Short mmCIF file of C-alpha atoms in Angstrom, two decimals:
data_model
loop_
_atom_site.label_atom_id
_atom_site.label_comp_id
_atom_site.label_asym_id
_atom_site.label_seq_id
_atom_site.Cartn_x
_atom_site.Cartn_y
_atom_site.Cartn_z
CA MET R 29 -4.80 -31.32 37.10
CA ILE R 30 -1.34 -31.43 35.57
CA ASN R 31 1.05 -28.52 35.69
CA GLU R 32 0.57 -26.46 32.52
CA SER R 33 3.41 -24.02 33.06
CA LEU R 34 6.31 -23.75 30.62
CA GLU R 35 7.45 -27.13 29.29
CA GLN R 36 10.79 -27.84 27.65
CA ASN R 37 9.50 -29.63 24.54
CA THR R 38 7.46 -27.02 22.74
CA THR R 39 6.83 -26.89 19.02
CA SER R 40 7.63 -24.01 16.69
CA THR R 41 8.26 -20.53 18.02
CA SER R 42 8.59 -19.18 14.49
CA GLY R 43 5.21 -17.46 14.45
CA THR R 44 5.22 -13.88 13.22
CA HIS R 45 4.08 -10.94 15.35
CA LEU R 46 1.76 -9.75 12.59
CA SER R 47 -1.79 -10.78 13.40
CA PHE R 48 -3.40 -13.27 11.02
CA TRP R 49 -6.24 -10.85 10.28
CA ILE R 50 -3.97 -8.04 9.09
CA ASP R 51 -1.79 -10.47 7.14
CA SER R 52 -4.67 -12.16 5.33
CA VAL R 53 -6.65 -9.35 3.72
CA GLU R 54 -5.98 -6.42 1.41
CA ARG R 55 -7.54 -3.37 2.99
CA GLN R 56 -9.02 -0.48 1.08
CA SER R 57 -6.49 2.35 0.68
CA PHE R 58 -7.25 5.85 1.99
CA THR R 59 -5.25 9.08 2.00
CA PRO R 60 -4.15 11.31 4.90
CA LEU R 61 -6.06 14.51 5.67
CA ALA R 62 -4.49 17.42 3.76
CA ASN R 63 -6.90 20.33 4.25
CA ASP R 64 -9.39 21.93 6.65
CA LEU R 65 -12.95 20.64 6.39
CA ASP R 66 -16.42 20.74 7.90
CA THR R 67 -18.79 17.84 8.58
CA ASP R 68 -21.84 16.82 10.59
CA VAL R 69 -20.01 14.13 12.59
CA LEU R 70 -16.29 13.48 12.98
CA ILE R 71 -15.31 10.02 14.14
CA ILE R 72 -11.80 9.43 15.48
CA GLY R 73 -10.87 5.77 15.11
CA ALA R 74 -11.49 3.42 12.16
CA GLY R 75 -11.94 0.17 14.05
CA ILE R 76 -15.18 -1.72 14.55
CA SER R 77 -16.57 0.92 16.97
CA GLY R 78 -15.88 3.95 14.82
CA LEU R 79 -16.90 2.36 11.54
CA THR R 80 -20.12 0.99 13.05
CA ALA R 81 -21.03 4.48 14.26
CA ALA R 82 -20.11 5.92 10.85
CA TYR R 83 -22.20 3.29 9.05
CA CYS R 84 -25.26 3.94 11.22
CA LEU R 85 -24.99 7.71 10.81
CA ALA R 86 -24.24 7.53 7.09
CA THR R 87 -27.26 5.30 6.39
CA ALA R 88 -29.37 7.84 8.33
CA GLY R 89 -28.21 10.58 5.96
CA ARG R 90 -25.62 12.34 8.12
CA LYS R 91 -22.38 13.64 6.60
CA VAL R 92 -19.58 11.72 8.27
CA VAL R 93 -15.79 11.97 8.29
CA VAL R 94 -13.64 9.21 9.85
CA ILE R 95 -9.97 9.68 10.71
CA ASP R 96 -7.40 7.19 11.99
CA ASP R 97 -3.71 7.62 12.73
CA GLY R 98 -3.02 4.22 11.13
CA GLU R 99 -4.98 2.27 8.55
CA ILE R 100 -8.53 1.00 9.05
CA ALA R 101 -8.63 -1.65 11.78
CA SER R 102 -4.89 -1.30 12.41
CA GLY R 103 -5.54 -0.93 16.14
CA GLU R 104 -7.21 -3.43 18.45
CA THR R 105 -9.79 -4.56 15.86
CA GLY R 106 -6.86 -6.03 13.93
CA ARG R 107 -5.61 -7.82 17.05
CA THR R 108 -8.85 -9.40 18.27
CA THR R 109 -9.61 -13.12 18.31
CA ALA R 110 -13.04 -12.12 16.96
CA HIS R 111 -15.41 -14.04 19.22
CA ILE R 112 -18.93 -12.68 18.71
CA ALA R 113 -20.54 -13.77 21.95
CA LYS R 114 -23.63 -12.68 23.84
CA GLU R 115 -22.27 -14.51 26.89
CA LEU R 116 -20.01 -11.95 28.55
CA ASP R 117 -16.49 -12.57 29.87
CA ASP R 118 -17.36 -10.90 33.17
CA PHE R 119 -20.34 -13.22 33.73
CA TYR R 120 -23.98 -12.29 34.15
CA PHE R 121 -24.03 -13.35 37.80
CA GLU R 122 -21.27 -10.81 38.52
CA ILE R 123 -23.06 -8.11 36.51
CA ALA R 124 -26.27 -8.85 38.41
CA LYS R 125 -24.43 -8.45 41.73
CA MET R 126 -22.92 -5.16 40.57
CA HIS R 127 -25.88 -3.63 38.70
CA GLY R 128 -28.96 -5.67 39.61
CA GLU R 129 -30.84 -8.41 37.76
CA GLU R 130 -32.86 -6.02 35.58
CA ASN R 131 -29.71 -4.34 34.34
CA ALA R 132 -28.07 -7.73 33.73
CA LYS R 133 -31.07 -8.57 31.54
CA LEU R 134 -30.71 -5.23 29.77
CA ALA R 135 -27.01 -5.93 29.17
CA ALA R 136 -27.91 -9.32 27.68
CA GLU R 137 -30.49 -7.74 25.37
CA SER R 138 -27.89 -5.24 24.17
CA GLN R 139 -25.46 -8.02 23.29
CA VAL R 140 -28.16 -9.83 21.32
CA ASP R 141 -28.93 -6.57 19.48
CA ALA R 142 -25.25 -6.12 18.59
CA MET R 143 -24.95 -9.68 17.29
CA GLN R 144 -28.08 -9.24 15.19
CA PHE R 145 -26.78 -5.93 13.82
CA ILE R 146 -23.60 -7.65 12.59
CA ALA R 147 -25.60 -10.45 10.95
CA ASP R 148 -27.96 -7.95 9.30
CA VAL R 149 -25.15 -5.77 7.94
CA VAL R 150 -23.29 -8.81 6.59
CA ALA R 151 -26.43 -9.80 4.69
CA LYS R 152 -27.47 -6.30 3.56
CA GLU R 153 -24.02 -5.27 2.33
CA SER R 154 -23.08 -8.74 1.04
CA ILE R 155 -19.87 -8.74 3.10
CA GLY R 156 -17.88 -11.94 2.58
CA CYS R 157 -16.36 -12.19 6.05
CA GLU R 158 -16.94 -15.87 6.89
CA HIS R 159 -19.68 -15.01 9.38
CA GLU R 160 -20.67 -18.23 11.09
CA ILE R 161 -23.22 -19.13 13.79
CA LEU R 162 -21.92 -21.73 16.25
CA ASP R 163 -21.98 -22.96 19.82
CA GLY R 164 -19.88 -21.59 22.65
CA TYR R 165 -18.59 -23.61 25.61
CA LEU R 166 -17.66 -22.25 29.02
CA PHE R 167 -15.64 -24.69 31.12
CA LEU R 168 -13.95 -24.61 34.50
CA HIS R 169 -10.53 -23.13 35.08
CA PRO R 170 -8.50 -25.50 37.32
CA THR R 171 -8.84 -23.13 40.29
CA ASP R 172 -12.64 -22.85 40.01
CA GLU R 173 -15.44 -25.00 41.39
CA ILE R 174 -18.66 -26.05 39.69
CA LYS R 175 -20.44 -23.35 41.70
CA THR R 176 -19.16 -20.81 39.14
CA LEU R 177 -20.90 -22.65 36.30
CA GLU R 178 -24.06 -23.09 38.37
CA GLU R 179 -24.22 -19.38 39.19
CA GLU R 180 -23.67 -18.42 35.55
CA TYR R 181 -26.23 -20.96 34.34
CA ASN R 182 -28.88 -19.43 36.62
CA ALA R 183 -27.92 -15.82 35.89
CA SER R 184 -27.54 -16.14 32.12
CA ASN R 185 -30.85 -17.90 31.65
CA LYS R 186 -32.56 -15.38 33.92
CA ALA R 187 -31.06 -12.60 31.77
CA GLY R 188 -32.41 -14.24 28.62
CA ILE R 189 -29.23 -15.92 27.37
CA GLU R 190 -29.92 -19.61 26.77
CA SER R 191 -27.43 -22.03 28.29
CA SER R 192 -27.41 -25.67 29.33
CA PHE R 193 -25.10 -28.06 31.15
CA VAL R 194 -23.17 -30.63 29.12
CA ASP R 195 -20.98 -33.46 30.39
CA ALA R 196 -18.48 -33.33 27.52
CA ILE R 197 -16.97 -30.48 25.53
CA PRO R 198 -16.81 -31.12 21.77
CA GLY R 199 -13.33 -30.57 20.41
CA LEU R 200 -11.37 -30.53 23.67
CA ALA R 201 -9.39 -33.68 24.37
CA TYR R 202 -8.33 -32.73 27.89
CA GLU R 203 -11.33 -30.96 29.39
CA LYS R 204 -13.96 -33.54 30.37
CA GLY R 205 -16.69 -31.26 31.64
CA PRO R 206 -19.01 -30.29 33.04
CA ALA R 207 -19.40 -27.17 30.96
CA LEU R 208 -22.05 -24.71 29.87
CA ARG R 209 -23.14 -24.74 26.23
CA PHE R 210 -24.31 -21.43 24.75
CA PRO R 211 -26.00 -21.91 21.36
CA GLY R 212 -26.22 -19.10 18.82
CA GLN R 213 -22.80 -17.50 19.26
CA ALA R 214 -20.84 -16.39 16.20
CA GLN R 215 -17.48 -15.58 14.64
CA PHE R 216 -16.20 -13.83 11.52
CA HIS R 217 -13.11 -12.40 9.86
CA PRO R 218 -12.98 -8.94 11.50
CA LEU R 219 -10.82 -7.22 8.87
CA LYS R 220 -13.07 -8.37 6.03
CA TYR R 221 -16.09 -7.17 8.00
CA VAL R 222 -14.79 -3.66 8.73
CA THR R 223 -13.49 -3.38 5.16
CA GLY R 224 -17.07 -4.04 4.06
CA LEU R 225 -18.31 -1.34 6.45
CA ALA R 226 -15.75 1.11 5.05
CA LYS R 227 -16.87 0.41 1.47
CA ALA R 228 -20.50 0.99 2.41
CA ILE R 229 -19.66 4.24 4.23
CA THR R 230 -17.68 5.70 1.32
CA ALA R 231 -20.27 4.50 -1.22
CA LEU R 232 -22.74 6.79 0.58
CA GLY R 233 -20.49 9.78 -0.14
CA ASN R 234 -18.60 9.96 3.14
CA THR R 235 -14.84 10.17 3.66
CA ILE R 236 -12.24 8.17 5.55
CA TYR R 237 -8.74 9.56 6.14
CA THR R 238 -5.93 7.31 7.35
CA LYS R 239 -2.48 8.24 8.72
CA THR R 240 -4.25 11.22 10.25
CA HIS R 241 -3.30 11.91 13.85
CA ALA R 242 -5.52 14.07 16.09
CA THR R 243 -3.55 16.36 18.40
CA GLU R 244 -6.35 18.58 19.77
CA ILE R 245 -9.89 17.46 20.50
CA LYS R 246 -12.52 19.99 21.52
CA GLU R 247 -16.27 20.22 21.10
CA HIS R 248 -16.97 21.12 17.47
CA GLU R 249 -13.28 21.31 16.53
CA VAL R 250 -10.43 18.82 16.13
CA VAL R 251 -6.91 19.46 14.91
CA ALA R 252 -5.38 16.57 12.95
CA ASN R 253 -2.25 16.57 10.80
CA GLY R 254 -2.16 20.32 11.46
CA PHE R 255 -5.57 20.90 9.83
CA ARG R 256 -8.85 21.90 11.48
CA ILE R 257 -11.98 19.79 11.26
CA THR R 258 -15.18 21.43 12.46
CA ALA R 259 -18.09 19.16 13.33
CA LYS R 260 -21.43 19.35 15.07
CA GLU R 261 -20.59 16.12 16.96
CA VAL R 262 -17.34 14.27 17.66
CA VAL R 263 -17.05 10.54 18.41
CA VAL R 264 -13.84 9.23 20.01
CA ALA R 265 -13.59 5.52 19.19
CA THR R 266 -9.92 4.86 19.95
CA ASN R 267 -10.16 1.86 22.33
CA THR R 268 -9.15 4.13 25.21
CA PRO R 269 -10.27 7.76 24.93
CA VAL R 270 -7.61 10.21 23.72
CA ASN R 271 -9.77 13.27 24.49
CA ASP R 272 -10.12 12.70 28.24
CA ARG R 273 -7.07 13.25 30.43
CA VAL R 274 -8.19 11.79 33.76
CA THR R 275 -11.83 10.86 34.43
CA ILE R 276 -12.41 7.72 32.36
CA HIS R 277 -8.86 6.50 32.99
CA THR R 278 -9.66 6.14 36.69
CA LYS R 279 -12.64 3.92 35.83
CA GLN R 280 -10.89 1.38 33.60
CA HIS R 281 -7.48 -0.21 33.26
CA PRO R 282 -5.49 -1.65 30.34
CA TYR R 283 -4.38 -5.28 30.00
CA ARG R 284 -2.18 -6.93 27.36
CA THR R 285 -3.51 -10.23 26.07
CA TYR R 286 -1.51 -12.71 23.94
CA VAL R 287 -2.57 -14.82 20.95
CA ILE R 288 -1.16 -17.73 18.98
CA ALA R 289 -2.59 -19.15 15.74
CA ALA R 290 -1.57 -22.69 14.73
CA THR R 291 -2.59 -24.95 11.87
CA ILE R 292 -4.92 -27.85 12.57
CA PRO R 293 -6.25 -30.23 9.85
CA LYS R 294 -9.72 -29.37 8.61
CA GLY R 295 -12.44 -31.56 10.03
CA THR R 296 -10.51 -32.74 13.08
CA VAL R 297 -12.41 -30.33 15.33
CA GLN R 298 -15.89 -28.91 14.81
CA HIS R 299 -15.97 -25.10 14.79
CA ALA R 300 -16.99 -23.63 18.15
CA LEU R 301 -15.98 -21.00 20.69
CA TRP R 302 -14.26 -22.15 23.89
CA TRP R 303 -13.32 -20.16 26.98
CA ASP R 304 -12.76 -20.91 30.64
CA THR R 305 -13.84 -19.34 33.93
CA GLY R 306 -10.36 -18.05 34.77
CA ASP R 307 -9.61 -14.52 35.91
CA ARG R 308 -7.30 -12.13 34.06
CA GLU R 309 -5.17 -11.88 37.21
CA SER R 310 -5.10 -15.58 38.08
CA LYS R 311 -1.67 -16.73 39.25
CA TRP R 312 -2.35 -20.48 38.93
CA VAL R 313 0.83 -21.85 37.30
CA ASN R 314 0.99 -18.65 35.31
CA GLN R 315 -2.19 -19.64 33.47
CA PRO R 316 -5.03 -17.11 33.74
CA TYR R 317 -8.13 -16.91 31.57
CA THR R 318 -7.81 -18.67 28.18
CA TYR R 319 -10.06 -18.73 25.08
CA ALA R 320 -10.00 -20.42 21.66
CA ARG R 321 -11.71 -20.69 18.28
CA LEU R 322 -11.08 -21.96 14.74
CA GLN R 323 -10.73 -19.99 11.52
CA ALA R 324 -10.60 -21.12 7.90
CA TYR R 325 -7.00 -20.94 6.62
CA ASP R 326 -6.16 -22.94 3.48
CA GLU R 327 -7.44 -25.95 1.53
CA THR R 328 -6.30 -28.50 4.10
CA ASN R 329 -6.03 -26.61 7.40
CA ASP R 330 -7.91 -24.37 9.75
CA LEU R 331 -6.17 -22.08 12.19
CA LEU R 332 -6.59 -22.73 15.89
CA ILE R 333 -6.56 -19.26 17.49
CA VAL R 334 -5.85 -19.29 21.23
CA GLY R 335 -5.61 -16.23 23.48
CA GLY R 336 -4.92 -15.39 27.11
CA GLN R 337 -1.96 -14.92 29.48
CA ASP R 338 -3.22 -11.41 30.28
CA HIS R 339 -1.39 -8.93 32.48
CA LYS R 340 -1.65 -5.21 33.14
CA THR R 341 -0.06 -3.23 30.35
CA GLY R 342 3.56 -2.33 31.08
CA GLN R 343 3.69 -4.64 34.10
CA HIS R 344 4.62 -8.04 32.65
CA ASP R 345 8.09 -7.94 34.17
CA GLU R 346 6.68 -7.63 37.69
CA GLU R 347 5.43 -11.22 37.50
CA ASP R 348 8.82 -12.70 36.50
CA LEU R 349 7.22 -14.21 33.41
CA SER R 350 8.61 -13.21 30.05
CA GLN R 351 6.41 -12.57 27.05
CA GLU R 352 8.10 -15.49 25.28
CA GLU R 353 7.00 -17.74 28.15
CA ARG R 354 3.45 -16.44 27.85
CA TYR R 355 3.32 -17.50 24.20
CA ARG R 356 4.74 -20.90 25.08
CA ASN R 357 2.20 -21.32 27.87
CA LEU R 358 -0.56 -20.75 25.32
CA GLU R 359 1.06 -23.30 23.04
CA ASN R 360 1.27 -25.88 25.85
CA TRP R 361 -2.36 -25.22 26.79
CA ALA R 362 -3.50 -25.68 23.19
CA LYS R 363 -1.46 -28.84 22.50
CA LEU R 364 -2.93 -30.50 25.56
CA ARG R 365 -6.53 -29.85 24.47
CA PHE R 366 -6.27 -29.91 20.66
CA THR R 367 -4.04 -32.90 19.98
CA ALA R 368 -4.12 -32.45 16.18
CA MET R 369 -2.59 -28.98 16.46
CA GLN R 370 0.46 -28.45 14.24
CA GLU R 371 2.75 -25.48 13.61
CA VAL R 372 2.32 -22.05 15.20
CA LYS R 373 2.05 -19.67 12.24
CA TYR R 374 1.21 -16.38 13.95
CA ARG R 375 1.45 -14.79 17.35
CA TRP R 376 0.54 -11.31 18.49
CA SER R 377 -0.75 -9.34 21.45
CA GLY R 378 -3.55 -6.83 21.93
CA GLN R 379 -4.90 -4.43 24.52
CA VAL R 380 -8.11 -4.95 26.50
CA MET R 381 -9.71 -2.20 28.59
CA GLU R 382 -11.22 -3.48 31.84
CA PRO R 383 -13.85 -1.20 33.46
CA VAL R 384 -14.00 -1.48 37.25
CA ASP R 385 -17.78 -2.07 37.21
CA LEU R 386 -17.72 -4.67 34.37
CA LEU R 387 -19.63 -2.69 31.70
CA PRO R 388 -18.28 -0.53 28.85
CA PHE R 389 -18.54 3.26 28.70
CA LEU R 390 -20.66 4.23 25.70
CA GLY R 391 -22.12 7.70 25.26
CA LEU R 392 -21.43 11.33 26.07
CA ASN R 393 -18.02 12.01 27.56
CA PRO R 394 -18.41 13.32 31.13
CA GLY R 395 -18.64 17.11 31.10
CA ASP R 396 -19.19 17.37 27.34
CA LYS R 397 -22.33 17.90 25.27
CA HIS R 398 -21.05 17.02 21.81
CA ILE R 399 -18.15 14.58 22.37
CA TYR R 400 -19.00 10.88 22.63
CA ILE R 401 -16.75 8.00 23.66
CA ILE R 402 -16.75 4.25 23.03
CA THR R 403 -14.45 2.36 25.39
CA GLY R 404 -14.23 -0.38 28.03
CA ASP R 405 -14.60 -3.44 25.79
CA SER R 406 -13.79 -5.83 28.68
CA GLY R 407 -12.73 -8.59 26.31
CA ASN R 408 -15.95 -8.49 24.27
CA GLY R 409 -14.79 -5.96 21.72
CA MET R 410 -16.76 -7.28 18.75
CA THR R 411 -20.14 -6.94 20.44
CA ASN R 412 -19.36 -4.02 22.76
CA GLY R 413 -17.64 -2.12 19.94
CA THR R 414 -20.64 -2.69 17.68
CA LEU R 415 -23.03 -1.78 20.48
CA GLY R 416 -21.06 1.42 21.13
CA GLY R 417 -21.35 2.47 17.51
CA MET R 418 -25.08 1.75 17.52
CA LEU R 419 -25.75 3.51 20.82
CA VAL R 420 -23.73 6.64 20.07
CA SER R 421 -25.33 7.03 16.66
CA ASP R 422 -28.79 6.76 18.27
CA LEU R 423 -27.87 9.50 20.75
CA ILE R 424 -26.63 11.76 17.94
CA LEU R 425 -29.75 11.09 15.87
CA GLY R 426 -32.04 11.74 18.85
CA ILE R 427 -33.34 8.17 18.92
CA ASP R 428 -34.39 6.87 22.35
CA THR R 429 -32.30 3.91 23.47
CA PRO R 430 -32.96 1.74 26.53
CA TYR R 431 -29.21 1.33 27.02
CA GLU R 432 -28.20 4.99 27.49
CA LYS R 433 -28.21 5.01 31.30
CA LEU R 434 -26.72 1.53 31.71
CA TYR R 435 -23.62 2.38 29.66
CA SER R 436 -23.33 6.07 30.49
CA PRO R 437 -19.68 7.13 30.91
CA SER R 438 -20.84 9.43 33.73
CA ARG R 439 -22.25 6.62 35.85
CA ILE R 440 -20.99 6.00 39.37
CA SER R 441 -21.16 2.39 40.59
CA LEU R 442 -20.76 2.37 44.36
CA LYS R 443 -20.51 -1.42 44.43
CA ALA R 444 -17.32 -1.15 42.38
CA THR R 445 -15.60 0.97 45.04
CA GLY R 446 -13.35 -1.90 46.21
CA ASP R 447 -12.07 -2.61 42.69
CA PHE R 448 -11.75 1.12 42.03
CA LEU R 449 -9.50 1.56 45.08
CA LYS R 450 -7.46 -1.57 44.28
CA GLU R 451 -6.83 -0.50 40.71
CA GLY R 452 -6.13 3.04 41.85
CA ALA R 453 -3.52 1.76 44.28
CA ASN R 454 -1.91 -0.29 41.52
CA MET R 455 -1.76 2.77 39.28
CA ALA R 456 -0.33 4.93 42.06
CA ALA R 457 2.34 2.32 42.74
CA GLN R 458 3.63 2.73 39.19
CA TYR R 459 4.72 6.28 39.96
CA THR R 460 7.36 4.86 42.32
CA ASP R 461 9.24 3.96 39.12
CA LEU R 462 10.40 7.58 39.23
CA ILE R 463 12.72 6.68 42.11
CA LYS R 464 13.40 2.98 41.47
CA PRO R 465 16.79 2.14 39.96
CA ALA R 466 16.74 1.11 36.30
CA LYS R 467 17.59 -2.52 35.48
CA ILE R 468 20.13 -1.35 32.89
CA LYS R 469 22.51 1.42 33.93
CA SER R 470 23.69 2.55 30.50
CA ALA R 471 22.23 2.57 26.99
CA GLU R 472 25.57 1.18 25.81
CA GLU R 473 24.62 -2.16 27.43
CA LEU R 474 21.77 -2.62 24.95
CA GLN R 475 21.97 -5.13 22.12
CA PRO R 476 20.88 -4.12 18.59
CA GLY R 477 17.07 -4.20 18.37
CA GLN R 478 16.72 -3.91 22.15
CA GLY R 479 15.22 -1.14 24.27
CA ALA R 480 15.16 -0.32 27.97
CA VAL R 481 14.66 2.44 30.49
CA VAL R 482 18.03 3.61 31.80
CA GLY R 483 19.34 6.25 34.18
CA LYS R 484 18.55 7.29 37.73
CA GLY R 485 15.76 9.07 39.60
CA LEU R 486 14.01 11.81 37.66
CA ASN R 487 16.51 11.48 34.80
CA LYS R 488 15.26 8.16 33.49
CA VAL R 489 15.57 7.77 29.73
CA ALA R 490 13.83 5.47 27.26
CA ALA R 491 16.64 4.12 25.07
CA TYR R 492 16.60 1.96 21.96
CA LYS R 493 19.54 0.63 19.97
CA THR R 494 18.81 0.21 16.27
CA GLU R 495 19.97 -2.80 14.28
CA ALA R 496 22.73 -0.53 12.96
CA GLY R 497 23.91 0.05 16.53
CA ILE R 498 22.69 3.66 16.81
CA VAL R 499 21.26 4.55 20.24
CA GLN R 500 18.06 6.65 20.24
CA THR R 501 16.97 8.24 23.51
CA PHE R 502 13.74 9.82 24.69
CA SER R 503 12.25 11.00 27.94
CA ALA R 504 10.89 7.96 29.78
CA VAL R 505 8.05 10.08 31.18
CA CYS R 506 4.69 9.38 29.51
CA PRO R 507 3.30 12.71 28.24
CA HIS R 508 -0.20 11.74 29.41
CA LEU R 509 0.14 11.86 33.21
CA GLY R 510 3.81 11.37 33.92
CA CYS R 511 4.29 7.64 34.54
CA ILE R 512 7.60 6.02 33.62
CA VAL R 513 7.21 3.79 30.55
CA HIS R 514 8.45 0.17 30.41
CA TRP R 515 10.09 -1.59 27.46
CA ASN R 516 7.94 -4.25 25.74
CA ASP R 517 10.33 -6.62 23.96
CA ASP R 518 7.48 -8.52 22.32
CA GLU R 519 6.10 -5.50 20.46
CA ASN R 520 9.31 -3.38 20.43
CA SER R 521 7.45 -0.59 22.18
CA PHE R 522 7.58 1.53 25.32
CA ASP R 523 4.36 0.95 27.30
CA CYS R 524 2.92 3.08 30.10
CA PRO R 525 1.91 0.93 33.11
CA CYS R 526 -0.54 3.54 34.43
CA HIS R 527 -3.05 4.12 31.62
CA GLY R 528 -1.85 2.03 28.68
CA SER R 529 -0.30 4.60 26.34
CA ARG R 530 2.20 2.94 24.00
CA PHE R 531 5.08 4.34 21.93
CA ASP R 532 7.11 2.64 19.23
CA CYS R 533 10.90 2.26 19.38
CA ASN R 534 11.22 5.71 17.79
CA GLY R 535 9.15 7.28 20.58
CA VAL R 536 6.11 7.81 18.34
CA VAL R 537 2.75 7.39 20.09
CA MET R 538 0.92 4.21 19.01
CA ASN R 539 -1.92 4.03 21.55
CA GLY R 540 -3.61 6.67 23.70
CA PRO R 541 -4.53 8.23 25.97
CA ALA R 542 -1.28 10.08 25.20
CA LEU R 543 -1.62 12.28 22.12
CA SER R 544 2.04 13.28 21.74
CA ASN R 545 5.32 11.38 21.30
CA LEU R 546 8.01 10.73 23.86
CA LYS R 547 10.29 13.77 23.97
CA PRO R 548 13.61 13.12 22.17
CA ILE R 549 16.79 13.52 24.23
CA SER R 550 20.24 14.23 22.84
CA PRO R 551 22.96 13.21 23.32
CA PRO R 552 22.27 9.53 24.28
CA ALA R 553 22.29 8.69 27.98
CA LYS R 554 25.50 7.27 29.41
#
């Protein structure tokens, strides 16, 4: 295998950090919450998980209110690569080892159900979202042996997911096989799909409020934008739960994943899904797990959408690999395999929640009777998010579901103890940032548009210099559980390396589990 690390002769780096999905569709406009209200079910989060739950409940006749602190799908649904796959990233042979063969089969059935739900809703609601059935191809990462494919072939077929060995991989010039072919996978335009869900939900007389930030979440009562919402049931569908302070955050861990989208002439490559057997923490020439697909773009071109280069949120600098290099590594990977690839038009990053026992957490929040959570997408957000919305709505409606126990957020998986301890040690290590020296001693060293954590010991400060040269300073302590945030120069944000909370350059919370902003500090740190 050739070295696929950063090369000198890369093509354009002019891609924008706005995801293609958000840039390419006009979303329905909603207003912020401006009064107290009462409803049957309150759903926090207007991504694919929350809107699926709302759709299921609304069509069953329940009164539903959805709130989101951004716009619909402005979170991780707007940053996905939108693979709709019943073949799971964490592999059925690994799930069988962790949970048993019967549960692996149950997991497979749930993925099939989620895929069918999407197809049915697209047809029923006449949603023009470019939903397309196609083949998926799993091929070997350079560090893996064919044994990985053989194990997954046996386990996936035993679980009920059809796969077969192929000697060549359609569309990939560099990868020669062998590979596993999975027929009956799918893709769509995720923003067009959730926009269609939103239209159906509101057409049934239900309400969606955007730019509405929840600050208190209790059973039967949520405070958002300073107003009180009372509800019989509350669903937290915010990628990582913002209602739970500790429990779930010890069972899963956040990763940043990077995406490029480049033009490629129509017809040069047949539409398919491609992904390799790599691990999110692989260190092979800085090239972990990678995945790709095509998307219609204009009259002459498709977009080649390639993702990967994952690392734990807030910890990219610990690997001595800049975010710019991660984008270029994706570009090098893509050019080698898709020789007709042209200009990079878009690039963005997203957040993936990795549960220690490989399965998402869907159902009642531990210790609660009327608060439900949908989290732990594990890289399969389109199916697991849909499944979460379906499962939670069934629980609220009192409908028996065979998946309740498998995905219960209260489950304890003893076989995941090793990963639990390893991830826990990694999280604990981040608290040593409280005593580590900052890389920049003074905020005055910052360039316009740059941020950093400055200061010493317990007095560390998150500082950002605006384009006008004004220094803004905030406490560098994450208000969730006290980790020191790190500057993310790709997204212009301060990211928490412990549990994945993220704050913009003005200290405003963007992603939970933190509910509040970084505390402003004045005057600026010296």
